[in-house]
Tab-separated table of C-alpha atoms in Angstrom:
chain	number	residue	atom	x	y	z
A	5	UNK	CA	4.450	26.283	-39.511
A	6	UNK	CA	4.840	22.665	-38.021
A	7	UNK	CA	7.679	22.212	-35.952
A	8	UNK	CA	10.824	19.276	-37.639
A	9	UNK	CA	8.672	18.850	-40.615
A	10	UNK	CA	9.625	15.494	-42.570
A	11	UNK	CA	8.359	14.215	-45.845
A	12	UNK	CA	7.992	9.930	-46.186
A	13	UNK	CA	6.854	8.006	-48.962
A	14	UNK	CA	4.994	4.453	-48.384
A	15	UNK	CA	8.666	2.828	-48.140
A	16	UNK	CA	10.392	5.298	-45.457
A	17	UNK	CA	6.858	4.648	-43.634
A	18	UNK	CA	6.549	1.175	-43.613
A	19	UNK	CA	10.024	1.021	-42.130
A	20	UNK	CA	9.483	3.264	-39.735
A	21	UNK	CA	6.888	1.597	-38.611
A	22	UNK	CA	9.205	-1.755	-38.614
A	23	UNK	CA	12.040	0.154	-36.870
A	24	UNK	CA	9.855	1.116	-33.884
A	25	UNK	CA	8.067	-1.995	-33.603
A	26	UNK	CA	11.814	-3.189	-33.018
A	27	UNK	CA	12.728	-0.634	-30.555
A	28	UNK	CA	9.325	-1.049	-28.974
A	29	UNK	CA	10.238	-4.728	-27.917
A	30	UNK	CA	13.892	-3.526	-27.286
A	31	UNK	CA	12.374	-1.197	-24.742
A	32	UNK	CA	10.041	-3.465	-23.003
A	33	UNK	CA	13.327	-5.264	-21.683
A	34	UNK	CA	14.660	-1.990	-20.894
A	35	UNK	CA	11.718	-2.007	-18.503
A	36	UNK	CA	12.768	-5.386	-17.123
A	37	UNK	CA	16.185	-3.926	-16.592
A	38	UNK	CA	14.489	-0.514	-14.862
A	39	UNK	CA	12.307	-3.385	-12.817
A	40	UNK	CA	15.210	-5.163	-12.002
A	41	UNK	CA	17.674	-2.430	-10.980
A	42	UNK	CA	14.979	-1.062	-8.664
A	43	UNK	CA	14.217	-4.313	-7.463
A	44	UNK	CA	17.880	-4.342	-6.702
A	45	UNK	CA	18.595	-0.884	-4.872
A	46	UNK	CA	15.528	-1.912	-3.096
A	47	UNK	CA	16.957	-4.857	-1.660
A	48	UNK	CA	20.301	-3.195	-0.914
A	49	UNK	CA	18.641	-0.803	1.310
A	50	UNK	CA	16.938	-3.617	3.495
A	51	UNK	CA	19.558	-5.099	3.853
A	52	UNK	CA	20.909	-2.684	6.074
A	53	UNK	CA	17.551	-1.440	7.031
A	54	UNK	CA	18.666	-1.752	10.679
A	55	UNK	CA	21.419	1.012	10.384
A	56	UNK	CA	19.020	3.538	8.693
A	57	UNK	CA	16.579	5.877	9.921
A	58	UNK	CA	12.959	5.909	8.365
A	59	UNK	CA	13.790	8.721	6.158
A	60	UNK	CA	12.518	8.595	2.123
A	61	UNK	CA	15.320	7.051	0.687
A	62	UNK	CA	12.981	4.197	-0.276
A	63	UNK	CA	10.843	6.107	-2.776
A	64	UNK	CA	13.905	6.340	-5.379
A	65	UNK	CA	13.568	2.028	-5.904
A	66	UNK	CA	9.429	2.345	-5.473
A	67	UNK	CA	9.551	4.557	-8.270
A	68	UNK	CA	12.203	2.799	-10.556
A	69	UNK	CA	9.982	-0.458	-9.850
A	70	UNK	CA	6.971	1.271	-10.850
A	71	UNK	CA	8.524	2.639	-14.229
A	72	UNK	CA	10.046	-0.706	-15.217
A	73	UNK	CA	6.454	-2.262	-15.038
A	74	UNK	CA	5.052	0.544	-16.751
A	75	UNK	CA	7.586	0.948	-19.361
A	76	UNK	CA	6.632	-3.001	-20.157
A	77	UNK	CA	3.227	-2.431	-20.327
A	78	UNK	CA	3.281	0.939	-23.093
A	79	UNK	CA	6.293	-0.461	-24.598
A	80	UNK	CA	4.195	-4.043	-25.249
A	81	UNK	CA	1.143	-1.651	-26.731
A	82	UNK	CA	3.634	0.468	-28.981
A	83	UNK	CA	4.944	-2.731	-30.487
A	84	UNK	CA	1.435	-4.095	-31.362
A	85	UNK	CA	0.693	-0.611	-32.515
A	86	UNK	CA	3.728	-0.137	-35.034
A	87	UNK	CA	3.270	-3.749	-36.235
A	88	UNK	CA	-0.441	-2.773	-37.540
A	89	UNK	CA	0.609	0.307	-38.834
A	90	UNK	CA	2.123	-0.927	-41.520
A	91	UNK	CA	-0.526	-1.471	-43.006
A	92	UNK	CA	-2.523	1.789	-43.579
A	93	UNK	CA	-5.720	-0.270	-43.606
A	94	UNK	CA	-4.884	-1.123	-40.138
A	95	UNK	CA	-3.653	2.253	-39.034
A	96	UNK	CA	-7.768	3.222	-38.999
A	97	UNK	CA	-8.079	1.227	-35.820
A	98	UNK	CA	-5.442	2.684	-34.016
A	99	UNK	CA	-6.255	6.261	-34.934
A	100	UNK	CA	-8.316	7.381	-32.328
A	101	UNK	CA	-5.475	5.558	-29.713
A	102	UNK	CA	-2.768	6.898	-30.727
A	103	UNK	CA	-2.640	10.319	-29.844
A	104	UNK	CA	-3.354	9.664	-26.482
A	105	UNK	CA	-1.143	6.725	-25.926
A	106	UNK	CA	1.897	9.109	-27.195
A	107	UNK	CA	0.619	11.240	-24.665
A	108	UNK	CA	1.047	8.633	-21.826
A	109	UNK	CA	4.334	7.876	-23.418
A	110	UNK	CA	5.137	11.379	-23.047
A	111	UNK	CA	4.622	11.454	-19.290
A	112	UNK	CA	6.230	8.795	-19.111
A	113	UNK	CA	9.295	9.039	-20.065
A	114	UNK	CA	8.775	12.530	-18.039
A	115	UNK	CA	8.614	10.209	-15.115
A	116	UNK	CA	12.020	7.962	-16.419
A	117	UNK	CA	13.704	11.109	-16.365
A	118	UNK	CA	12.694	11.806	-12.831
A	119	UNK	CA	13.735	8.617	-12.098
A	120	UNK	CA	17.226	9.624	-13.144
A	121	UNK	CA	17.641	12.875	-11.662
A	122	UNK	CA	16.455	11.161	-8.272
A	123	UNK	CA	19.275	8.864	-8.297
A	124	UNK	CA	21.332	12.264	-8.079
A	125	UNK	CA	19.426	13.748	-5.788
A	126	UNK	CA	19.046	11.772	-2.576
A	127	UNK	CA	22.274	12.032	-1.475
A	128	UNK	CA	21.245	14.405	1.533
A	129	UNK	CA	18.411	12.281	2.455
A	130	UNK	CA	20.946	8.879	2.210
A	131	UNK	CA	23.282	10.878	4.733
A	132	UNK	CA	20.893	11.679	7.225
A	133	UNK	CA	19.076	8.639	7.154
A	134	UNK	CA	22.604	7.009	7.908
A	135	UNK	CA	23.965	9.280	10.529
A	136	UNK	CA	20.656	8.815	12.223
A	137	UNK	CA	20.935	5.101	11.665
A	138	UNK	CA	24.157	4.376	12.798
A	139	UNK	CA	24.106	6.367	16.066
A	140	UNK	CA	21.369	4.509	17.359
A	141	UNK	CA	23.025	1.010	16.157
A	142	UNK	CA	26.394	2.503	17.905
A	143	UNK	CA	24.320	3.340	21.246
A	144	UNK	CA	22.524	-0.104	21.565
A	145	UNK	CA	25.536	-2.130	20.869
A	146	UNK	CA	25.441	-3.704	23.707
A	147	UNK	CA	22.180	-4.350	24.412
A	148	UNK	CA	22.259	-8.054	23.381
A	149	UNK	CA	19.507	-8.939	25.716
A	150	UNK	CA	17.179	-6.232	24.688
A	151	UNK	CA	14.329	-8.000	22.241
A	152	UNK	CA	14.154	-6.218	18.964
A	153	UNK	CA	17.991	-5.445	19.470
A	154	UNK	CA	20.152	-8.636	20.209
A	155	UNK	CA	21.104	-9.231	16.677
A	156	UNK	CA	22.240	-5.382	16.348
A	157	UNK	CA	25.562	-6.441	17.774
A	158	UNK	CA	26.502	-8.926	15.165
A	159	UNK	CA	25.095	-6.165	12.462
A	160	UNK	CA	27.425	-3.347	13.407
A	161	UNK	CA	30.388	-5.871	13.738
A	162	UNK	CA	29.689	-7.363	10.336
A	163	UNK	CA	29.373	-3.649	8.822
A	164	UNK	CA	33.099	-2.892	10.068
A	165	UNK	CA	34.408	-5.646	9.003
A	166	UNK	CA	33.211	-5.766	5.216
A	167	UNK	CA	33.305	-2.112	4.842
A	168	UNK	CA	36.470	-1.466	6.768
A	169	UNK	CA	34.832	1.003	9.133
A	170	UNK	CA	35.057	2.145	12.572
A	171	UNK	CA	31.605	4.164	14.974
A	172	UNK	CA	29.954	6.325	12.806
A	173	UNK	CA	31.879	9.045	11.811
A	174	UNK	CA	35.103	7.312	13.446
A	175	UNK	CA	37.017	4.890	16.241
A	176	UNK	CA	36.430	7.998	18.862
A	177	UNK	CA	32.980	7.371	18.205
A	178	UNK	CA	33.098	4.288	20.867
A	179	UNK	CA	34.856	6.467	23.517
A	180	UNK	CA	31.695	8.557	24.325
A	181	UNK	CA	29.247	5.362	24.776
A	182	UNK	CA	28.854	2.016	26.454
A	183	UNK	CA	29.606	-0.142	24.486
A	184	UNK	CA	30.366	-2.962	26.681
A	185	UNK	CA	26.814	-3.826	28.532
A	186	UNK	CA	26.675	-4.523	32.180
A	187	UNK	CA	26.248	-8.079	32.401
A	188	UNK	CA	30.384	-8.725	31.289
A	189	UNK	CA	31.786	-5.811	34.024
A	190	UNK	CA	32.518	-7.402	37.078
A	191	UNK	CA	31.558	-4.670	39.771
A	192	UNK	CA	33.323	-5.917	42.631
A	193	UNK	CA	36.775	-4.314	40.899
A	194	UNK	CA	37.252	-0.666	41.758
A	195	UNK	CA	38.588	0.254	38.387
A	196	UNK	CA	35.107	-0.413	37.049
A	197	UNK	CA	33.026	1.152	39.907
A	198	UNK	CA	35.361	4.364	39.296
A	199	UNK	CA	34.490	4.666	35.758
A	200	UNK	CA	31.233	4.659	36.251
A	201	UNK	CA	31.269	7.231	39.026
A	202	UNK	CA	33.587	9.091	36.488
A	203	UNK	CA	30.434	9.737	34.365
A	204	UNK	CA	28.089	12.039	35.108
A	205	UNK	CA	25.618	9.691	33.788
A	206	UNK	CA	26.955	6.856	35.306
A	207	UNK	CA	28.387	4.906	32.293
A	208	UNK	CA	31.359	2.761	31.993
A	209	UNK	CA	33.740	4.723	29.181
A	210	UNK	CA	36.639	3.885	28.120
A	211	UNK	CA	39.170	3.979	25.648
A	212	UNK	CA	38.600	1.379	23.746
A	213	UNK	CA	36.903	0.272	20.619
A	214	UNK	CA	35.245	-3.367	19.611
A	215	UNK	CA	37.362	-6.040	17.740
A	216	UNK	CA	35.783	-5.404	14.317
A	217	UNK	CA	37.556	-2.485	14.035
A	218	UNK	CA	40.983	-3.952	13.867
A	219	UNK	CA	42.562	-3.136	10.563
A	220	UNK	CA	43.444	-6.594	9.617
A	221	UNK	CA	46.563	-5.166	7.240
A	222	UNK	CA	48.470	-3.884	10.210
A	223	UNK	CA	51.206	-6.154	11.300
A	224	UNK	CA	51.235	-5.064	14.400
A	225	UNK	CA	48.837	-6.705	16.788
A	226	UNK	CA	45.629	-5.208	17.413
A	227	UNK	CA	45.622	-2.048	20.222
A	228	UNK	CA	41.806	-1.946	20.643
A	229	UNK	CA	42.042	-1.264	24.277
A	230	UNK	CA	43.590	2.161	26.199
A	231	UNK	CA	44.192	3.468	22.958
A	232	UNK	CA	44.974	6.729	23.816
A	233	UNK	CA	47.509	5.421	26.541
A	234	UNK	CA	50.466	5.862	25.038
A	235	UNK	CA	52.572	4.207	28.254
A	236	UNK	CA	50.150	1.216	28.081
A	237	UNK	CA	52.052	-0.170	24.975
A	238	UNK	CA	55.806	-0.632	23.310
A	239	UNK	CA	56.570	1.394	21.211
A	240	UNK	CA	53.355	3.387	21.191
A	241	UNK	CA	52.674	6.841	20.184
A	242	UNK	CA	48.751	7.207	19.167
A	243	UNK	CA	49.353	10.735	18.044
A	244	UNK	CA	51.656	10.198	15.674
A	245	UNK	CA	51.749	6.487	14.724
A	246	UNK	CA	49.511	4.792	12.107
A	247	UNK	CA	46.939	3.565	14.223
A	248	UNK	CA	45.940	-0.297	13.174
A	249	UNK	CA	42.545	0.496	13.234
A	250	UNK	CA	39.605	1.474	10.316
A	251	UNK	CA	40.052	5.154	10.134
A	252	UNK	CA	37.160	5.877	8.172
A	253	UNK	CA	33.787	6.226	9.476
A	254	UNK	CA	30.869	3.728	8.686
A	255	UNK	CA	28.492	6.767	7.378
A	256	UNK	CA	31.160	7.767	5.045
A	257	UNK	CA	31.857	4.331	3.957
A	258	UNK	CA	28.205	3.349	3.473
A	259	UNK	CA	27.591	6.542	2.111
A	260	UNK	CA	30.165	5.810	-0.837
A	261	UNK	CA	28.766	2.752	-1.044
A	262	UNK	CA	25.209	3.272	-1.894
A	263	UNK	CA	26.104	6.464	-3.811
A	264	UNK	CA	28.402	4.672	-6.758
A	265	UNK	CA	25.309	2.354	-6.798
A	266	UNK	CA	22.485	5.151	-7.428
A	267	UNK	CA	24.904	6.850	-9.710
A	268	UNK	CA	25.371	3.555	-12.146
A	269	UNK	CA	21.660	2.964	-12.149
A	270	UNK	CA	20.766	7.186	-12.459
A	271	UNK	CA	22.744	6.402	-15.654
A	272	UNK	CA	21.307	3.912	-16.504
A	273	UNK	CA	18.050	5.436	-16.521
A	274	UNK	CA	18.949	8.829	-18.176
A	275	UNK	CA	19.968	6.366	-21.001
A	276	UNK	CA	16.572	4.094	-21.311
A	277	UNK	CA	15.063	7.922	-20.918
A	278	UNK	CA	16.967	9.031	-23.909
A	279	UNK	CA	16.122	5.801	-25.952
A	280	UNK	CA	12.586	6.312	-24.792
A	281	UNK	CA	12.656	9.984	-26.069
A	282	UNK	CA	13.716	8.674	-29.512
A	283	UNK	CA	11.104	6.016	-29.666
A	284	UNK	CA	8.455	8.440	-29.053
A	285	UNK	CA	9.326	11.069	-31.645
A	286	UNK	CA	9.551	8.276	-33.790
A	287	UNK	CA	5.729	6.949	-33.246
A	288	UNK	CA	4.728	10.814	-33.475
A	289	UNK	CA	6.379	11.086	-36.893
A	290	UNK	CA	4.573	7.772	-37.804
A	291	UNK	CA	1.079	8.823	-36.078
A	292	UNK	CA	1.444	12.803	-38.217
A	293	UNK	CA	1.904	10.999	-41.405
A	294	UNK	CA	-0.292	8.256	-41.314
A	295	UNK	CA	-3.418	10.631	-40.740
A	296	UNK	CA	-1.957	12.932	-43.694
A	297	UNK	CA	-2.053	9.849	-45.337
A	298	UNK	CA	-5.840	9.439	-44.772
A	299	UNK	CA	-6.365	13.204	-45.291
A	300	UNK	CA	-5.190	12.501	-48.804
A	301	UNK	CA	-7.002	9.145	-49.616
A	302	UNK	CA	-4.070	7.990	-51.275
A	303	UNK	CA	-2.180	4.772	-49.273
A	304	UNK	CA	0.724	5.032	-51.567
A	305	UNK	CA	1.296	8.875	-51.632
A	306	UNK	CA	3.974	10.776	-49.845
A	307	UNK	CA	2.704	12.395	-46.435
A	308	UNK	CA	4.356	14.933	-43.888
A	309	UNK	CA	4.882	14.199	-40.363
A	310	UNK	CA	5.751	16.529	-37.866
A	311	UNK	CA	6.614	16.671	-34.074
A	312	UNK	CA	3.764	20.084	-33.480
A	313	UNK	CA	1.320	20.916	-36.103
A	314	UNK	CA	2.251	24.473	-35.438
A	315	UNK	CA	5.145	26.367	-34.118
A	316	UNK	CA	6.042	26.685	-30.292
A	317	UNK	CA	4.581	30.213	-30.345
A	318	UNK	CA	1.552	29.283	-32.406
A	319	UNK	CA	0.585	26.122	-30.785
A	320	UNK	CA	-0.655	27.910	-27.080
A	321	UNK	CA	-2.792	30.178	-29.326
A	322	UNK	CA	-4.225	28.164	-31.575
A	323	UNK	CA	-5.492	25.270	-28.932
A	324	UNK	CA	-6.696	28.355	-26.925
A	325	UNK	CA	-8.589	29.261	-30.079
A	326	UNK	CA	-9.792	25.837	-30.424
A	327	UNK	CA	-10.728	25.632	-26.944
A	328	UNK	CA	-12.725	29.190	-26.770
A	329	UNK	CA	-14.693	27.932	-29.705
A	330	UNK	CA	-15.498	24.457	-28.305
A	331	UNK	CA	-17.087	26.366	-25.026
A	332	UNK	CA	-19.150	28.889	-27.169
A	333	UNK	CA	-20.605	25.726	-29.162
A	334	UNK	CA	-21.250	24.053	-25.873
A	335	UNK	CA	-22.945	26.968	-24.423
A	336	UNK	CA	-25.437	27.181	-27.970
A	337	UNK	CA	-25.689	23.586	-27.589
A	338	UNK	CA	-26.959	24.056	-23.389
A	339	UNK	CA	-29.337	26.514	-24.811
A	340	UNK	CA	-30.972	25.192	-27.740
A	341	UNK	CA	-31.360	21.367	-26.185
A	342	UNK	CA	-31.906	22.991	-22.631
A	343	UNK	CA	-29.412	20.170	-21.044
A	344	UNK	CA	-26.503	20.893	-19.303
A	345	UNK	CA	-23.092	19.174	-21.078
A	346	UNK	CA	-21.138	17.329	-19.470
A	347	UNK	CA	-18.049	19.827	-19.720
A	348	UNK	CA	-15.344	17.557	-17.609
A	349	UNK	CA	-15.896	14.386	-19.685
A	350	UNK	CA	-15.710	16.224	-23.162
A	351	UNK	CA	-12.802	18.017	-21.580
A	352	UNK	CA	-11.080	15.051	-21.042
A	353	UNK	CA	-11.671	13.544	-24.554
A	354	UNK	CA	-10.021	16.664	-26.437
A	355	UNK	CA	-7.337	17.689	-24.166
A	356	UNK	CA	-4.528	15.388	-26.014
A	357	UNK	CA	-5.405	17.430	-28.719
A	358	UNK	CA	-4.768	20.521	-26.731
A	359	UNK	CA	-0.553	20.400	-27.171
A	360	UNK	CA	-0.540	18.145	-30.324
């Protein structure tokens, strides 16, 4: 028994066919917009490229990129495709197509819908990618004069200020690394040659934390330096005073950040997939009942169309069936011509038939 059976007469299928040529064209700019939004998250990664470690977060925008061009490309075929089939005359030239263009739609919008659900799920990869990032960018702060690193500075600086962030997971961050590089530490003071004896590894720590972590809200002037001193200030009490500093740490802030972005476009996406999913059970209605109509020889009769041919528990059997008797003739065939066939290739040219 076939699986949503649906009757049409020559009207419903003519404007079916008009309908999805619609929604065809209405998808290929849904492709632009799948193109677009992974050309988008793409860019937002690079940007901050230098605050990341090379972990796959990049494959979620390579793949949306990918499916936006593709979606263009079947959506642009399914258009021209509807259009013709209009006209049952025309329908005879697309026969042979169509079944396994719906199956490349099918896998398709398989892959949209991966697309989706890996919006969701690279939010463990984003985090370590970021923690790893960030600690390095924290460590060579100050190495202005180190090629490959000068501009890192100015990056980590700009990232507090526009996200309103302090070190990586926080302002105590900057207390266990140099932050401050050699060149501005004047070693004739003692202070200076005490801190770095201090350190077992011989760097200069301190309580302090760069200017771009001054919360610029705070009307009190900014205590970026001996901030744990209480005695060093008026009025001062770090413990229990609202520190005029970014609290929050830059992973955490970044991490929001790119998160609310994946999860608008992973929306996105699990809509286009949804609108995708409709577009190709339409086409498969239209495909079933145009070759019913052929069956018939009647342009202007009713036909059914159907999503399977045969129910979900028939249609494994059946194909299996099929499949069983298409090696038994191929084995006769071997024999009586005395050629071997070319099993793979004929494989290949039935096996859209094999779940439709």
């Amino acid at each position: 028994m076939a699986v949503l059976r649906v009757k049409f007469t020559k009207t419903k299928r003519d404007k079916l066919a008009q309908v999805l040529w619609i929604l065809n064209w209405i998808s290929v700019v849904t492709g632009i917009i799948l193109f677009s939004l992974g050309l988008f998250l793409k860019v937002e990664i690079n940007k901050r490229g230098e605050l990341m470690a090379e972990r796959d977060v990049q494959y979620v925008p390579n793949m949306l990129i990918a499916v936006g061009l593709i979606a263009c490309a079947i959506n642009f075929l399914g258009g021209k495709i509807c259009y013709d089939c209009v006209d049952t005359t025309k329908f005879l030239r697309w026969k042979l197509i169509m079944l396994p263009y719906i199956m490349c739609t099918f896998f398709f919008t398989f892959c949209v819908l991966v697309g989706a659900l890996m919006c969701y799920t690279t939010h463990g990869e984003l985090e370590e990618s970021l923690n790893l990032g960030l600690t390095q960018a924290v460590r060579f702060y100050k190495d202005t004069d180190m090629p490959g690193r000068c501009f890192l500075k100015r990056t980590v600086d700009m990232l507090q200020i526009e996200f309103r962030c302090c070190g990586n997971n926080g302002y105590k961050d900057w207390f266990q690394i140099q932050w401050v590089s050699n060149r501005y530490l004047d070693m004739s003071q003692k202070e200076v040659l005490d801190r770095f004896r201090s350190n077992v590894e011989g760097k200069y720590l301190m309580d302090a934390v760069p200017f771009s972590c001054c919360n610029v809200n705070s009307p009190r002037p900014c205590i970026q330096q001996q901030i744990t001193n209480n005695s060093a200030h008026f009025n001062y009490e770090h413990q229990t005073e609202e520190q005029n500093l970014w609290m929050k740490g830059c992973r955490h802030a970044l991490l929001e950040y790119y998160t609310h972005i994946m999860q608008s476009i992973g929306l996105t996406v699990l809509i286009t997939w949804l609108f995708e999913l409709s577009v190709l059970t339409g086409v498969r209605y239209l495909q079933t009942s145009l070759e019913n109509v052929l069956r018939q020889g009647d342009p202007n009769s009713e036909s059914e169309g159907w999503l399977l041919e045969n129910s979900f528990m028939e249609t494994p059997i059946k194909r299996k069936d099929i499949f069983t008797h298409f090696l038994e003739k191929s084995e006769i065939m071997k024999v009586t011509t005395g050629k071997d066939i070319d099993l793979p290739s004929i494989c290949f040219s039935i096996k859209c038939t094999f779940l439709f």
